[in-house]
Coordinates of C-alpha atoms in Angstrom, one line a residue:
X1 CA -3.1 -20.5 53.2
X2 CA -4.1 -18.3 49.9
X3 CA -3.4 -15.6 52.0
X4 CA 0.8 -16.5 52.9
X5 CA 0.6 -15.4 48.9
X6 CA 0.7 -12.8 47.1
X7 CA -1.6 -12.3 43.9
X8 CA -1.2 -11.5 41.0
X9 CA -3.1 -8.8 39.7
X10 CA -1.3 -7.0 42.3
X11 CA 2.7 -7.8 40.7
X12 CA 3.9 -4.3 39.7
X13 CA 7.0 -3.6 37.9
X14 CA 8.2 -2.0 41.4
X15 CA 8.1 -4.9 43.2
X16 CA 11.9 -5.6 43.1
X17 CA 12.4 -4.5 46.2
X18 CA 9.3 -6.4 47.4
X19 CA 10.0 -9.9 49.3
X20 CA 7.9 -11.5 46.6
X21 CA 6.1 -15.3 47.3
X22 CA 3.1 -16.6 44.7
X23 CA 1.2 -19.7 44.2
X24 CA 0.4 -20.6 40.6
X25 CA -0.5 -23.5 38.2
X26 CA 1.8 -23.4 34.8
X27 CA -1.0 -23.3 32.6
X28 CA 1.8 -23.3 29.4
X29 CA 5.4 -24.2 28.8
X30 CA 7.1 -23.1 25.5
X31 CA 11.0 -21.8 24.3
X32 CA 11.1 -18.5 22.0
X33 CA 14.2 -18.4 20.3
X34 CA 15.1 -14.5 18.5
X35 CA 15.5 -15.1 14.7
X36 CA 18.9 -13.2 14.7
X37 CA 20.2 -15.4 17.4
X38 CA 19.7 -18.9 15.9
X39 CA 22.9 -20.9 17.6
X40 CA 21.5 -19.7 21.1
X41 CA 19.3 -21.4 23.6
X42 CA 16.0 -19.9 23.1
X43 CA 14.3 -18.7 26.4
X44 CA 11.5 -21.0 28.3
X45 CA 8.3 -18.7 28.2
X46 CA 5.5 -19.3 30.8
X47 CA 2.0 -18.4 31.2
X48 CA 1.3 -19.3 34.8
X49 CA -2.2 -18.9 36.7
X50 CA -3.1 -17.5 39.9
X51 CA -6.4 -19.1 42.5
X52 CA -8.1 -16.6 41.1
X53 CA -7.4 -17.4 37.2
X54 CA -5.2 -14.5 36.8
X55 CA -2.5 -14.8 34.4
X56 CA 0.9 -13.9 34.3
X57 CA 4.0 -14.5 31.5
X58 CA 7.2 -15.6 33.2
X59 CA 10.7 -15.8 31.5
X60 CA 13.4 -18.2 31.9
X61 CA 16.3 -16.7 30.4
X62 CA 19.0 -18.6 28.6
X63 CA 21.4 -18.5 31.2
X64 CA 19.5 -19.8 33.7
X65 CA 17.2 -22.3 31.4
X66 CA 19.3 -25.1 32.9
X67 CA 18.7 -24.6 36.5
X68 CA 14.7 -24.6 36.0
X69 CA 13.2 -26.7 32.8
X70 CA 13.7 -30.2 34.5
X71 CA 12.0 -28.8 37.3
X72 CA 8.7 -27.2 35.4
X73 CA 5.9 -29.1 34.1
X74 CA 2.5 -27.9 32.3
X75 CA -0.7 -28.6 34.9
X76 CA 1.7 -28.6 37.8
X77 CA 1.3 -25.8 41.1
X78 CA 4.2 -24.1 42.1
X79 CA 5.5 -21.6 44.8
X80 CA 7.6 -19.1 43.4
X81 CA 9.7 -17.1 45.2
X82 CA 12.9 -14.0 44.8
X83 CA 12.2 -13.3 41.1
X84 CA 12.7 -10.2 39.5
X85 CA 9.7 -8.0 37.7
X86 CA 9.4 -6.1 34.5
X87 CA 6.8 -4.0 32.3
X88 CA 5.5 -6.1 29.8
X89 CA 6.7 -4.2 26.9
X90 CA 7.6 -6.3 24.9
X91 CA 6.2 -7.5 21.1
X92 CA 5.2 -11.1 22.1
X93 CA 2.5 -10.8 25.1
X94 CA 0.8 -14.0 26.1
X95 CA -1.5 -12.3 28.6
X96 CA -2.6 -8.4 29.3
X97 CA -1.1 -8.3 32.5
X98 CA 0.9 -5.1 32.5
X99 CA 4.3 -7.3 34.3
X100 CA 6.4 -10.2 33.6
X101 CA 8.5 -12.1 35.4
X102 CA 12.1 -13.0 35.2
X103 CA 13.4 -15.8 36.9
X104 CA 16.9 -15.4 38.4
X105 CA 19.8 -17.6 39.4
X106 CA 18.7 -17.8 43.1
X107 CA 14.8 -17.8 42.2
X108 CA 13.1 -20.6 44.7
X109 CA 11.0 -23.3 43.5
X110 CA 8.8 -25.5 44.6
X111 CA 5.9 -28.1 43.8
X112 CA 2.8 -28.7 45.8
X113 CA -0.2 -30.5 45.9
X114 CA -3.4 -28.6 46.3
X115 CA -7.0 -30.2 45.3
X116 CA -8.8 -26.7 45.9
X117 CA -6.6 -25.3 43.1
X118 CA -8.4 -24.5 39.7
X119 CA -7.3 -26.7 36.9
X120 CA -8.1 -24.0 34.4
X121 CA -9.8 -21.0 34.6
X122 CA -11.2 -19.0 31.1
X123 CA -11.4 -15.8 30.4
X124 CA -13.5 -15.9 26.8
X125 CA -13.5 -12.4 25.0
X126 CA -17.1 -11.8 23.0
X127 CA -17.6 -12.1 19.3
X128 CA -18.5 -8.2 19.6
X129 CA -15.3 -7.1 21.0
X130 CA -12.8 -9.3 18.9
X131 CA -14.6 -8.0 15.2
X132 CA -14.4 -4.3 17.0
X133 CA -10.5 -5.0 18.2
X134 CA -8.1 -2.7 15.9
X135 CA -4.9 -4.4 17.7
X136 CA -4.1 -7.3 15.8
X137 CA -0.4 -7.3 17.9
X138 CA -1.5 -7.2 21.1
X139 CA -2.0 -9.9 23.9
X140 CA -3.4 -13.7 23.2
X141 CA -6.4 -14.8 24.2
X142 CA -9.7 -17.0 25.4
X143 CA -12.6 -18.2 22.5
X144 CA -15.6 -20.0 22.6
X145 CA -17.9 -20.6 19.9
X146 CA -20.1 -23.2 17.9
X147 CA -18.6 -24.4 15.0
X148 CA -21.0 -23.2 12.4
X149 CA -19.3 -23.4 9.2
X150 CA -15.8 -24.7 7.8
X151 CA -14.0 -24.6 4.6
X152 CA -11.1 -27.8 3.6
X153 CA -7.7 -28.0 4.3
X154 CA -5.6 -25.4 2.0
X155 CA -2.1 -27.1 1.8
X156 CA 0.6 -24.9 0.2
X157 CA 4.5 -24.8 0.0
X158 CA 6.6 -21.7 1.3
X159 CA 9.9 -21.8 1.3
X160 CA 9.8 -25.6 0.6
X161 CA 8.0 -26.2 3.5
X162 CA 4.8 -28.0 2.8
X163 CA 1.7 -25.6 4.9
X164 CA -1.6 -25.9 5.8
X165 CA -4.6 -24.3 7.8
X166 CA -8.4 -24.7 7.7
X167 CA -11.0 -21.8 7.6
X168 CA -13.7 -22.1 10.5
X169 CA -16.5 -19.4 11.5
X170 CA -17.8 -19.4 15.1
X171 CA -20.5 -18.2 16.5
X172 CA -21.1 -17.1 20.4
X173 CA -24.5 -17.1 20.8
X174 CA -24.2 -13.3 21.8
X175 CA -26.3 -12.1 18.8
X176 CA -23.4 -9.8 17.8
X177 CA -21.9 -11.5 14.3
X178 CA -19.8 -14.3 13.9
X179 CA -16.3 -14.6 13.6
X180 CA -13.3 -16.4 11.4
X181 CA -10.9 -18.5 13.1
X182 CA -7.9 -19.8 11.0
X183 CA -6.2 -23.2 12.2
X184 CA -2.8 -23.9 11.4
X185 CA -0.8 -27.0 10.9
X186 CA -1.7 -29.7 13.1
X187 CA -4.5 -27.6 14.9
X188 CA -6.1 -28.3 11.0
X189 CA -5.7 -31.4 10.9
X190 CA -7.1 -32.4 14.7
X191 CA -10.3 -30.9 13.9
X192 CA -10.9 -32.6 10.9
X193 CA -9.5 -36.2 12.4
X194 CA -12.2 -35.4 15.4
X195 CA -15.0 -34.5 13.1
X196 CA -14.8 -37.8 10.9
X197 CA -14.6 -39.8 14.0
X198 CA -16.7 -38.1 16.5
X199 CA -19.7 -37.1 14.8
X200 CA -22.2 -35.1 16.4
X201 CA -24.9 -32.4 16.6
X202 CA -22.5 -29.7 17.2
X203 CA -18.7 -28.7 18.0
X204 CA -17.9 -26.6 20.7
X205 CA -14.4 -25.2 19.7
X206 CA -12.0 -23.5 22.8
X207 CA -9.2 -21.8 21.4
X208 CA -7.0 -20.9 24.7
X209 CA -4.0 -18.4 23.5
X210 CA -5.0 -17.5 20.1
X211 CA -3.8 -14.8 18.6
X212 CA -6.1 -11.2 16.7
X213 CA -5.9 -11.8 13.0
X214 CA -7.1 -9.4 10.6
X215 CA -8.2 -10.4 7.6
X216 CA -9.3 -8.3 4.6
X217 CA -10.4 -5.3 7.2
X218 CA -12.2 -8.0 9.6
X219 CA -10.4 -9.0 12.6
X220 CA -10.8 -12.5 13.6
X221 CA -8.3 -15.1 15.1
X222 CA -5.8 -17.8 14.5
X223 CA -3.7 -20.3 16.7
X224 CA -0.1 -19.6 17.6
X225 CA 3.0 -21.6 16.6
X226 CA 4.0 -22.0 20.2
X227 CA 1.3 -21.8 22.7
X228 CA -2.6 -22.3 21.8
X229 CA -4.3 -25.4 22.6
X230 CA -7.7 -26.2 21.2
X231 CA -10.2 -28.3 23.2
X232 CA -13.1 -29.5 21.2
X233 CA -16.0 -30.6 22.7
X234 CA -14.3 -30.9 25.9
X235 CA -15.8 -31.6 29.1
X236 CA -15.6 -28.7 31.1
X237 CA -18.3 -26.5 32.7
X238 CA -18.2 -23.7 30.8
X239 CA -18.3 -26.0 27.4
X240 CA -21.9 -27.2 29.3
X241 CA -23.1 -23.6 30.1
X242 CA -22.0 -22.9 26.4
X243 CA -24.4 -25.8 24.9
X244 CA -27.4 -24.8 27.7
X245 CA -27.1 -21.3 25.6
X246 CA -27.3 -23.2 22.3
X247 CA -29.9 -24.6 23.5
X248 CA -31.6 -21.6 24.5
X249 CA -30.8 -20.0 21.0
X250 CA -33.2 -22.8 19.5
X251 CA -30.5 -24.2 17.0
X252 CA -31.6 -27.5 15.3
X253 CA -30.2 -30.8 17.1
X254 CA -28.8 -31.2 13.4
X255 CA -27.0 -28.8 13.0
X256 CA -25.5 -28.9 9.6
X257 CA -22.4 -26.9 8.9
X258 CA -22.3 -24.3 6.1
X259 CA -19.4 -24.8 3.5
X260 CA -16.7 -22.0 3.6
X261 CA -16.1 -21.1 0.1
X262 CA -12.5 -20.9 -1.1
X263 CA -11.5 -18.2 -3.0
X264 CA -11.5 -19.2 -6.6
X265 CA -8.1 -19.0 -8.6
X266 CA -8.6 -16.4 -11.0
X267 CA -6.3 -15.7 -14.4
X268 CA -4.0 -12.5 -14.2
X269 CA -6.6 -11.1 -16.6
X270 CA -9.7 -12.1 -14.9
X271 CA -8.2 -10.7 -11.6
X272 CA -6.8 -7.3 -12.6
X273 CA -9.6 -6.4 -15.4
X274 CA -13.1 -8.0 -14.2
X275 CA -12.7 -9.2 -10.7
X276 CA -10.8 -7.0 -8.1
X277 CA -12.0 -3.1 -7.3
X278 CA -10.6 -0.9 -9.3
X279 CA -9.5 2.7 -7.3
X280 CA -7.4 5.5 -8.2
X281 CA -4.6 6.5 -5.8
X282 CA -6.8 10.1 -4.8
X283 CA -9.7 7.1 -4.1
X284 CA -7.2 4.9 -2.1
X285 CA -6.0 7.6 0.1
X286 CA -9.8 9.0 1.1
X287 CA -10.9 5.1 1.5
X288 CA -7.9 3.7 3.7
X289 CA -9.5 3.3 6.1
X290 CA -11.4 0.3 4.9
X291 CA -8.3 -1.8 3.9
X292 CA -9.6 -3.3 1.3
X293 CA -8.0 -5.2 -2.1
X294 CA -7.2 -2.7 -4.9
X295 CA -5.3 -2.2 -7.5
X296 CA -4.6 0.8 -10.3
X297 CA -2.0 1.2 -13.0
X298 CA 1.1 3.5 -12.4
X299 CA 4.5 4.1 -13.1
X300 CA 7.3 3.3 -10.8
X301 CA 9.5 6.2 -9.9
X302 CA 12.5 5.3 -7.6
X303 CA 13.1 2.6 -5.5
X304 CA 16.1 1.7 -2.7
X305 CA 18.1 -1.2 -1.3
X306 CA 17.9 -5.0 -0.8
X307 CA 18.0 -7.6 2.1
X308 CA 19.1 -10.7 2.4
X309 CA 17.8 -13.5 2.3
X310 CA 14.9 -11.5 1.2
X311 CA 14.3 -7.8 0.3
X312 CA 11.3 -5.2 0.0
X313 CA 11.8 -2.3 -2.4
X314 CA 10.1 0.6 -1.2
X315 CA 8.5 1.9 -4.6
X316 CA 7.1 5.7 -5.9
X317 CA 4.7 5.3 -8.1
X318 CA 2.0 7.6 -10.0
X319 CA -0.9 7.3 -11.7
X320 CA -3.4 9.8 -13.4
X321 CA -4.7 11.2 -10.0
X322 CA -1.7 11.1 -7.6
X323 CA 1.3 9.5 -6.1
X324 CA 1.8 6.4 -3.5
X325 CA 4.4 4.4 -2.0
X326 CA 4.0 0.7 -2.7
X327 CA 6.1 -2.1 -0.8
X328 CA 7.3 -4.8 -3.1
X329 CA 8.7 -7.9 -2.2
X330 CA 10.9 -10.3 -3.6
X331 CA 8.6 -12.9 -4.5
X332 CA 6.5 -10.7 -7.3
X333 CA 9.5 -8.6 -8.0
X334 CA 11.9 -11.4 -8.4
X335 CA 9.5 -11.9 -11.6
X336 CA 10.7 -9.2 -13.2
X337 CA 14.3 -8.6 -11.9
X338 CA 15.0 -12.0 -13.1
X339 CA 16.9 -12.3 -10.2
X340 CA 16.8 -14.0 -6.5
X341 CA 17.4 -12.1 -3.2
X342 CA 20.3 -14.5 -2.8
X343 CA 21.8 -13.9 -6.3
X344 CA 21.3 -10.7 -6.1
X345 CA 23.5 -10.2 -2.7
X346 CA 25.8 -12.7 -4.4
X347 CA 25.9 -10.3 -7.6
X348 CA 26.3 -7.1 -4.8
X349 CA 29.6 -9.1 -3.3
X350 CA 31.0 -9.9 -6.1
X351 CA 31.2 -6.2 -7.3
X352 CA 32.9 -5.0 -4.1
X353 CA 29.6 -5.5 -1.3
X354 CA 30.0 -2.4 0.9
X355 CA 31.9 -0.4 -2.0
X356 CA 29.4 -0.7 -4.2
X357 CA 25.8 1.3 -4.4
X358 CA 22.4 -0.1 -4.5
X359 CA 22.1 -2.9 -6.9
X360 CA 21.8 -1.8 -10.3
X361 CA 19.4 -4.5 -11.2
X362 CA 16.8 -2.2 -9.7
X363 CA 17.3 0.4 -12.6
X364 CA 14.7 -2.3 -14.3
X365 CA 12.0 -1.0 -13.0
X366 CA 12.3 2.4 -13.2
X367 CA 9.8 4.3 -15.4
X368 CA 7.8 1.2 -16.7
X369 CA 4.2 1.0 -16.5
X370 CA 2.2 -1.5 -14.6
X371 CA -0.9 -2.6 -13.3
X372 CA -0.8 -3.7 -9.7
X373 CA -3.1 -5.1 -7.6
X374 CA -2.5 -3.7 -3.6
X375 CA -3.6 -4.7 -0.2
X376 CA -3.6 -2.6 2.9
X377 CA -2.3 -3.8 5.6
X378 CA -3.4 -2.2 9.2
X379 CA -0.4 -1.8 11.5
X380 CA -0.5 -2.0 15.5
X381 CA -2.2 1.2 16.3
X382 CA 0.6 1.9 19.1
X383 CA 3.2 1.9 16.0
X384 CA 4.4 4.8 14.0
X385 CA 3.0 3.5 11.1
X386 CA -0.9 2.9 10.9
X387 CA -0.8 0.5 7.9
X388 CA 1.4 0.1 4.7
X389 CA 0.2 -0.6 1.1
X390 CA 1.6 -3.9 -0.3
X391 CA 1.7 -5.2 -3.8
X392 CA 0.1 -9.0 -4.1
X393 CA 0.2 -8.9 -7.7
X394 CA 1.3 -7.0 -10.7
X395 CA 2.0 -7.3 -14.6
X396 CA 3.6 -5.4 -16.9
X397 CA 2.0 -7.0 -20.3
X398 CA 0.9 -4.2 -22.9
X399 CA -2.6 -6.0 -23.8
X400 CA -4.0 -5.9 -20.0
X401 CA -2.6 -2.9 -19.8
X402 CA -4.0 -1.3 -22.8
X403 CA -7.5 -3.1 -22.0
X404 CA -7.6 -1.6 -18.7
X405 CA -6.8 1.7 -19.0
X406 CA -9.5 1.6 -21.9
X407 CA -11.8 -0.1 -19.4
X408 CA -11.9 3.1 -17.1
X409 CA -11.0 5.6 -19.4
X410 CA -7.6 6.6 -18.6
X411 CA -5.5 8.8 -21.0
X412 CA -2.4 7.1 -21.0
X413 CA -0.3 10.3 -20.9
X414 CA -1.4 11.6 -17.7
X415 CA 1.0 8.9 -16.2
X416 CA 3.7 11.0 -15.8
X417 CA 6.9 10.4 -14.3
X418 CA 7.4 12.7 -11.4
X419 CA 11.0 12.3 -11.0
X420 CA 13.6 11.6 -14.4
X421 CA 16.4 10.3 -13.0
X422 CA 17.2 8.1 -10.3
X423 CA 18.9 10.1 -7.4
X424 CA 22.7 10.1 -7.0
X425 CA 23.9 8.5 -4.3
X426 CA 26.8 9.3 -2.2
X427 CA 29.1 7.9 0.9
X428 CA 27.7 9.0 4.1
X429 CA 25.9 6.6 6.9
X430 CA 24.4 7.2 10.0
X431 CA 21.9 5.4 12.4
X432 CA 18.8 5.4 12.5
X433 CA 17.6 6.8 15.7
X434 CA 15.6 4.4 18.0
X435 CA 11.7 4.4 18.1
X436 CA 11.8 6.1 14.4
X437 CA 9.9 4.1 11.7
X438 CA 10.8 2.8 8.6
X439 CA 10.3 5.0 5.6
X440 CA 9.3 1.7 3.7
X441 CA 5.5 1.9 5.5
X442 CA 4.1 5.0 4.4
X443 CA 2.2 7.1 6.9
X444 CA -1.2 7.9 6.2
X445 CA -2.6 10.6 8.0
X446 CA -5.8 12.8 8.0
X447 CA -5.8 16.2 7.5
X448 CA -2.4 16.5 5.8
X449 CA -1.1 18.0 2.9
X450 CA 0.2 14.6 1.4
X451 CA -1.5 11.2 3.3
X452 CA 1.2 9.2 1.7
X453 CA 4.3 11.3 2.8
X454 CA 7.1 10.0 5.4
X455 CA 7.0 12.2 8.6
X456 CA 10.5 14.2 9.2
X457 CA 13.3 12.8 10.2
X458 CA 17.2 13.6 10.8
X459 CA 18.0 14.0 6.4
X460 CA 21.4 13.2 5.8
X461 CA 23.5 16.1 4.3
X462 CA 25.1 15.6 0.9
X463 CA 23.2 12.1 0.3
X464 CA 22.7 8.6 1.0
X465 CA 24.4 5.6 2.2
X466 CA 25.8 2.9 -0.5
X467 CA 27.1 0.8 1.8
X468 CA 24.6 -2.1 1.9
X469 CA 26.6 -3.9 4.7
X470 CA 26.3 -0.8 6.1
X471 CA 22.3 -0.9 6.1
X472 CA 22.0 -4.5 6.6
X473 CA 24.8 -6.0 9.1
X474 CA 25.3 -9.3 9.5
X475 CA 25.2 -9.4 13.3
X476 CA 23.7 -11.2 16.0
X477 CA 23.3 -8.1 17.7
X478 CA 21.7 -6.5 15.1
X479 CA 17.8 -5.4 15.6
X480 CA 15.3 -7.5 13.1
X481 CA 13.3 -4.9 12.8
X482 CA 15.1 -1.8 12.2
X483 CA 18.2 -0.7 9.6
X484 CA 20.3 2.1 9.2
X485 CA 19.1 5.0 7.6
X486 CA 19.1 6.6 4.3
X487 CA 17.2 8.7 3.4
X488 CA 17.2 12.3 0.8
X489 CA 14.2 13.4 -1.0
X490 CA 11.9 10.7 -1.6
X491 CA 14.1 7.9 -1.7
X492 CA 14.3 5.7 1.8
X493 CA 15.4 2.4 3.1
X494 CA 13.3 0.0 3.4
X495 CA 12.6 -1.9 7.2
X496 CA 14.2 -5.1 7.3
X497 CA 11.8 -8.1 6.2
X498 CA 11.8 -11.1 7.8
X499 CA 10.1 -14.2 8.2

């Protein structure tokens, strides 16, 4: 009887001490494995559902993966008993319940029939709210939407892996705007291989588990590595209350789908002179809050460490209005360095590694003039950065330069370098306290004195670590996301980047 059971919408992270028994269907199976842990058995992740179609994410840790994953199959209903409970705190949420759950070594389980038990139940959030959503880290979830336009399979090569993902827009019949789903991978390449040979009047596209993606200040969605699954067309009763309201809408039996227009491949020059918005940094700073591509010419001022296998320099630069911190990574600086992130930690070990200050290769940048073209990129609202400025492109060659500065009328000696030398660094180290941010994401907050500056933090007397194993340890128990600090004046280390 549903009611031997608890529910659970009513699982709180004090229920330890609760004798604790619920009935669920394991809607999705999947293993997470932490980057920094890479010889490990990842953990089996869970989404399970509820009678009601409440969701809940369950872990399996490593330890105990053996004891369970024969035992646990997707579509299959479960009683679960003598598992522990936790806030669900964590970066990777599958579902907005405020708990997960942990199995443990003596956790009881067993599989059941039951015919009355929902094989699926949505929950579909609106057009409306998704383009309004300012989270893009936050929990997966339910879409539904008439395919109304698609663009063609972009296939590109990162790392040497060969990529791809398709462009759709979707449309919920609400009235209230449509919205851009990105597929990746083999979620592309389904809904092509079901449009070419299932033609019809129209696609009804689910996307169960898909992630917020925002996309040049519009948040959208895309599909998740692990855990999405996409139903096209499928035949469920909420795909044929979904067609009775296209239907109702009056769209044509043909209905034709509008071609998403790749963005053309512009030159450098074309880019940086004629095509992309041109904004000062004063502009940038009154205008964050729209996130949108620009770019502006500057000079670089200081700059700190590197990473490996890949590394972000953290970058001061200035133009005629103001100052800015840019992140740079490897890939467009790399250009200029002449260097790799790999040869350039090879190059740091050779000269002594942890004995040895920041990479002199850096010096390369400092006081040149270039012309950069920026993106803003909208942090997790809940973070202690809002958003960071990143550099997608940038150039140093004299002509554009000279062309654009007499485009917009810029007196080329109001560049100014605001610092002359590089500062000295000394031996000292210290970590960085937890829940701090990292001074490589700029702050940008109203109503201050500087937008751009990097909130206080514990400044290190006398100088700055020059130990970069220091910064950057090669442990498994190291955090992904966080380095030791260093930090005096302007210059800061950069947050570990990752892929």
């Amino acid at each position: 009887m549903a009611s031997t059971y608890n529910n659970l919408k009513d699982i709180e992270a004090s229920s330890d001490h609760l004798v604790l028994r619920i009935k669920v269907r394991v809607v999705k199976i999947w293993s997470l494995s932490p980057a920094e842990q890479k010889y490990v058995k990842p953990t089996l992740e869970l989404v399970v559902m509820d009678h009601v179609g409440d969701r809940i994410q369950c872990t399996i840790r490593n330890a105990q993966r053996r004891l369970f994953e024969d035992e646990l199959s997707e579509g299959k209903i479960y009683i679960v008993c003598n598992f522990s409970t936790s806030l669900n705190d964590q970066k990777y949420k599958a579902t907005n319940h405020a708990c997960r759950i942990y199995f443990k070594r003596d956790t009881q389980l067993q599989m059941v029939h039951d015919p009355s038990f929902p094989e699926n139940v949505f929950r579909f959030v609106p057009n409306d709210l998704i383009l309004n959503h300012t989270n893009a880290q936050s929990h997966l979830i339910d879409v539904i939407g008439l395919l109304t336009g698609k663009g063609d399979i972009i296939e590109f090569t990162k790392n040497g892996k060969k990529c791809s993902y398709i462009v759709l827009e979707l449309d919920d019949m609400q009235g209230k705007g449509k919205i851009r789903c990105t597929l990746w991978e083999d979620f592309a390449t389904m809904l092509v291989k079901h449009i070419e040979e299932q033609p019809t009047s129209e696609y009804i596209i689910i996307v169960q588990f898909a992630k917020f993606n925002l996309f040049k200040g519009a948040m959208g969605i895309s599909n998740t590595n692990h855990n999405s699954i996409l139903y096209i067309n499928a035949d469920f009763q909420e795909v044929k209350d979904f067609r009775k309201s296209v239907v109702l809408a009056g769209v044509p039996r043909a209905n034709q789908l509008s071609q998403i227009a790749v963005e053309p491949a512009y030159s450098m020059e074309d880019d940086l002179i004629n095509v992309s918005i041109y904004k000062p940094i004063s502009e940038l700073k009154a205008s964050i809050e729209e996130a949108e591509d620009s770019y502006y010419c500057a000079k670089c001022a200081t700059y700190p460490t590197t990473h490996t296998p890949r590394y972000s320099i953290n970058i001061k630069v200035a133009d005629d209005t103001d100052t800015a911190s840019f992140l740079l990574y490897d890939k467009e600086a790399a250009k200029y360095l002449g260097i790799s992130a790999s040869d350039l930690r090879l190059a740091q070990l050779t000269r002594g590694g942890v004995n040895e200050e920041y990479p002199i290769e850096l010096n390369s940048f400092r006081g040149k003039k270039f012309l950069f073209k920026v993106s803003v990129k909208m942090e997790d609202l809940n973070s202690f950065q809002p958003c960071k400025v990143i550099v997608m492109k940038m150039t140093d060659e004299i002509s554009l330069i000279t062309k654009f500065l007499g485009k917009h009328d810029i007196y080329q000696q109001n560049l100014a370098l605001e610092h002359s030398e590089l500062l000295n660094m000394q031996t000292a180290s210290t970590d960085t306290p937890k829940g701090t941010g990292s001074p490589s994401v700029e702050a940008l907050v109203e109503n201050s004195k500087d937008a751009f500056s990097t909130p206080k933090r514990n400044i290190i007397s006398g100088g700055c670590s020059k130990q970069l194993i220091d910064l950057y340890p090669d442990s498994a128990n190291g955090s992904s996301s966080k380095c030791r600090k260093l930090e005096d004046g302007i210059l800061g280390v950069d947050r570990v980047y990752q892929d």
